[in-house]
Amino acid sequence: MYRAVLLDVYGTLVHDDETWATEAAAGIAARSGADPDDVARYWSARIWAMAGSAHGPDFRRLDDLDAASLAETAAHFGTHAGPPRYPAGLPAPYPDSLPFLAAAGLPVCLVSDADRDRLEPVLHGHGITAAAVVTSEDARAYKPRPEPFRMALRLLGLAAGDVLHIGDSPAADLAGANNLGIDTAFVRRDARPLPPGVTATYTVDTLTGLLPVLGDAR
C-alpha cells in the first residue's frame, strides 16, 4: 500500500529537450573530424563521472557540470566549445502528466537533478504543484546517489516501503531507488527496453498507466 509517490521531472513529467547537447556534440565533431556518436558517448561518460563525484562539500550545480564536461569533451577531441546554449522557453509536459497529477490521489514529491532556478519556472509556468520538491541542489547530490531519495522520504515523513518512485532513467531513477528498497516504475517514453541487470516493479508507457496501481494503494 503506497502512501506517496516520488516522481522524476525531466523525461518523465516534462520533455527533456536535449537538442542543445546534440548540436554542441555535432559542432565538436565538425571542428575535429570526429564521429558525432563518439563525441556524444565521451561527453555522456564525462558528465556522469562528474555528477557521481559532485556530492556533499564537492557538490556542483548542473549548469556548471554541463559547461565543464562540454569543455573537457571539446579539449579531448582537440578543439573548443562555447558555453551550453539551452533552449529558450519552457519544456512542455507530456500529455499524460497533468491528468496523472490530478488523479494520483496521493502526495507527490518531485525528485529532480535539475538546478532549482531552472526547475521552478517550469513548475510555475505549467501550474505543477507537489507536496514537496527535492532538487540536486537541496540534497547536494545527484541520483542515483541515495541523498535525494532520502531527503524526499524525510520531507514526506515516510519509509522506503511506503512510496513508489517513478522515472524514465534506468541508471538514475531505477537503480538509485532500488538500492534503497523503494519500489519503482519505469516510464518507457521511447519504448526502449531496460538494460541488463536493472529491474522495475512496474513498466508503463504513460504515467496514467500507473493510476490503477495507485488506486489499489488508496
XYZ file of C-alpha atoms in Angstrom:
218
model
C 0.000 0.000 0.000
C 1.763 3.133 -1.186
C 1.294 6.296 0.813
C 3.090 8.685 -1.558
C 4.818 8.933 -4.922
C 8.322 10.136 -5.747
C 8.397 11.472 -9.297
C 11.226 12.422 -11.639
C 10.641 15.566 -13.699
C 12.692 15.838 -16.918
C 11.997 12.976 -19.301
C 9.176 11.707 -17.078
C 6.855 14.604 -16.285
C 8.065 17.130 -18.877
C 10.009 16.741 -22.097
C 13.770 16.787 -21.759
C 14.934 18.878 -24.719
C 18.470 17.703 -25.462
C 18.752 19.416 -28.844
C 21.315 21.799 -27.371
C 23.552 18.868 -26.422
C 23.113 17.196 -29.804
C 24.038 20.444 -31.561
C 27.048 21.016 -29.296
C 28.333 17.492 -29.915
C 27.808 17.925 -33.653
C 29.791 21.173 -33.545
C 32.706 19.480 -31.795
C 32.576 16.644 -34.322
C 32.543 19.053 -37.259
C 35.516 21.025 -35.988
C 37.569 17.978 -35.008
C 36.617 15.481 -37.702
C 35.439 13.012 -35.057
C 32.328 10.878 -35.301
C 29.391 12.667 -33.618
C 28.399 9.460 -31.817
C 31.909 9.155 -30.366
C 31.704 12.739 -29.145
C 28.281 12.153 -27.589
C 29.427 8.964 -25.839
C 32.537 10.619 -24.441
C 30.561 13.624 -23.236
C 27.932 11.410 -21.592
C 30.628 9.458 -19.769
C 32.280 12.673 -18.568
C 29.145 14.278 -17.166
C 28.058 11.060 -15.445
C 31.501 10.782 -13.858
C 31.409 14.418 -12.747
C 27.923 14.075 -11.305
C 28.954 10.946 -9.434
C 31.714 12.791 -7.604
C 29.753 16.038 -7.086
C 28.197 15.466 -3.685
C 28.430 16.894 -0.195
C 31.094 19.591 0.048
C 32.135 18.817 -3.545
C 28.674 19.453 -4.985
C 28.484 21.419 -8.238
C 25.363 22.727 -9.939
C 24.189 21.017 -13.095
C 24.840 24.057 -15.289
C 28.438 24.022 -14.031
C 28.749 20.306 -14.827
C 27.286 20.867 -18.295
C 29.806 23.598 -19.068
C 32.803 21.772 -17.579
C 32.036 18.457 -19.261
C 31.445 20.176 -22.597
C 34.772 21.989 -22.349
C 36.601 18.770 -21.391
C 34.983 16.909 -24.273
C 35.998 19.563 -26.777
C 39.560 19.542 -25.436
C 39.697 15.749 -25.663
C 38.894 15.974 -29.380
C 41.414 18.764 -29.916
C 39.016 21.645 -30.356
C 36.975 24.140 -28.339
C 33.360 24.773 -27.389
C 31.469 27.753 -26.066
C 29.150 27.597 -23.061
C 25.998 25.476 -23.277
C 23.151 27.158 -25.146
C 19.958 25.894 -23.581
C 16.657 26.102 -25.496
C 14.517 29.146 -24.862
C 11.074 28.655 -23.394
C 9.660 26.035 -21.094
C 9.710 22.310 -21.842
C 6.191 21.013 -22.310
C 4.562 18.437 -20.056
C 3.768 15.079 -21.624
C 0.056 14.765 -22.449
C -0.484 12.283 -19.617
C 1.412 14.282 -16.959
C -1.175 16.775 -15.720
C -4.003 14.206 -15.816
C -1.809 11.868 -13.763
C -1.079 14.511 -11.134
C -4.757 15.421 -10.935
C -5.862 11.811 -10.458
C -2.984 10.307 -8.444
C -4.740 10.815 -5.109
C -1.502 10.504 -3.133
C 1.106 13.071 -2.047
C 3.727 13.560 -4.752
C 7.332 14.581 -4.113
C 9.218 15.674 -7.213
C 12.833 14.458 -7.223
C 14.924 16.157 -9.896
C 18.584 16.576 -10.789
C 17.789 19.976 -12.323
C 19.081 23.202 -10.800
C 16.313 24.794 -8.755
C 16.401 28.071 -10.675
C 15.720 26.149 -13.907
C 13.125 23.814 -12.408
C 10.931 26.332 -10.609
C 9.927 28.320 -13.733
C 8.867 25.061 -15.382
C 6.682 24.086 -12.436
C 5.189 27.555 -12.054
C 4.720 28.022 -15.783
C 2.686 24.842 -16.130
C 0.860 25.119 -12.806
C 2.525 21.976 -11.464
C 2.309 21.669 -7.682
C 3.509 18.926 -5.378
C 3.602 18.072 -1.703
C 7.390 18.519 -1.797
C 10.209 19.175 -4.251
C 13.776 17.866 -3.931
C 16.474 19.072 -6.309
C 20.080 18.019 -6.543
C 20.964 21.395 -5.027
C 18.805 20.672 -1.988
C 20.300 17.210 -1.469
C 23.827 18.245 -2.533
C 23.960 15.114 -4.665
C 22.621 13.646 -7.887
C 20.626 10.498 -8.465
C 21.376 7.589 -8.310
C 23.106 8.521 -5.051
C 20.843 7.972 -2.038
C 20.746 11.559 -0.747
C 17.916 12.858 -2.987
C 15.711 9.852 -2.238
C 16.409 10.010 1.491
C 15.600 13.730 1.571
C 12.300 13.040 -0.186
C 11.423 10.385 2.399
C 12.292 12.757 5.247
C 10.129 15.526 3.813
C 7.211 13.140 3.469
C 7.833 11.519 6.847
C 7.707 8.082 5.258
C 9.843 4.961 4.898
C 11.173 3.362 1.730
C 8.413 0.766 1.703
C 5.714 3.443 1.756
C 6.495 5.042 -1.603
C 6.745 4.330 -5.324
C 9.446 6.130 -7.319
C 8.562 6.847 -10.958
C 11.161 7.785 -13.572
C 12.493 7.281 -17.074
C 16.189 6.720 -16.322
C 17.284 3.140 -15.615
C 20.513 4.353 -14.018
C 19.443 7.437 -12.074
C 15.857 6.590 -11.168
C 15.513 2.827 -11.065
C 18.928 1.793 -9.784
C 19.020 4.639 -7.280
C 15.613 3.856 -5.784
C 16.102 0.090 -5.948
C 19.279 0.419 -3.880
C 17.199 1.854 -1.033
C 14.454 -0.742 -1.245
C 11.983 1.644 -2.921
C 9.563 0.156 -5.435
C 9.998 1.626 -8.899
C 8.004 2.340 -12.030
C 9.801 2.694 -15.349
C 8.076 5.094 -17.730
C 9.192 3.872 -21.138
C 8.853 7.143 -23.042
C 10.807 5.994 -26.095
C 9.905 2.296 -25.999
C 13.457 1.309 -25.079
C 13.922 -1.850 -23.003
C 15.563 -1.910 -19.616
C 19.292 -2.670 -19.756
C 20.545 -5.963 -18.316
C 20.684 -6.020 -14.542
C 18.145 -3.212 -13.992
C 14.640 -4.078 -12.873
C 11.442 -2.165 -12.202
C 8.425 -3.100 -10.114
C 6.204 -1.754 -12.903
C 6.847 -0.791 -16.526
C 4.395 1.517 -18.298
C 4.289 3.646 -21.418
C 2.402 6.509 -19.762
C 2.088 7.922 -16.267
C -1.648 7.373 -16.326
C -0.940 3.687 -16.799
C 0.031 3.684 -13.128
C -3.290 5.030 -11.844
C -4.742 1.531 -11.263
C -1.699 0.722 -9.111
C -2.149 3.859 -7.052
C -5.887 3.298 -6.899
C -5.248 -0.084 -5.323
C -2.938 1.631 -2.838
C -5.647 4.095 -1.870
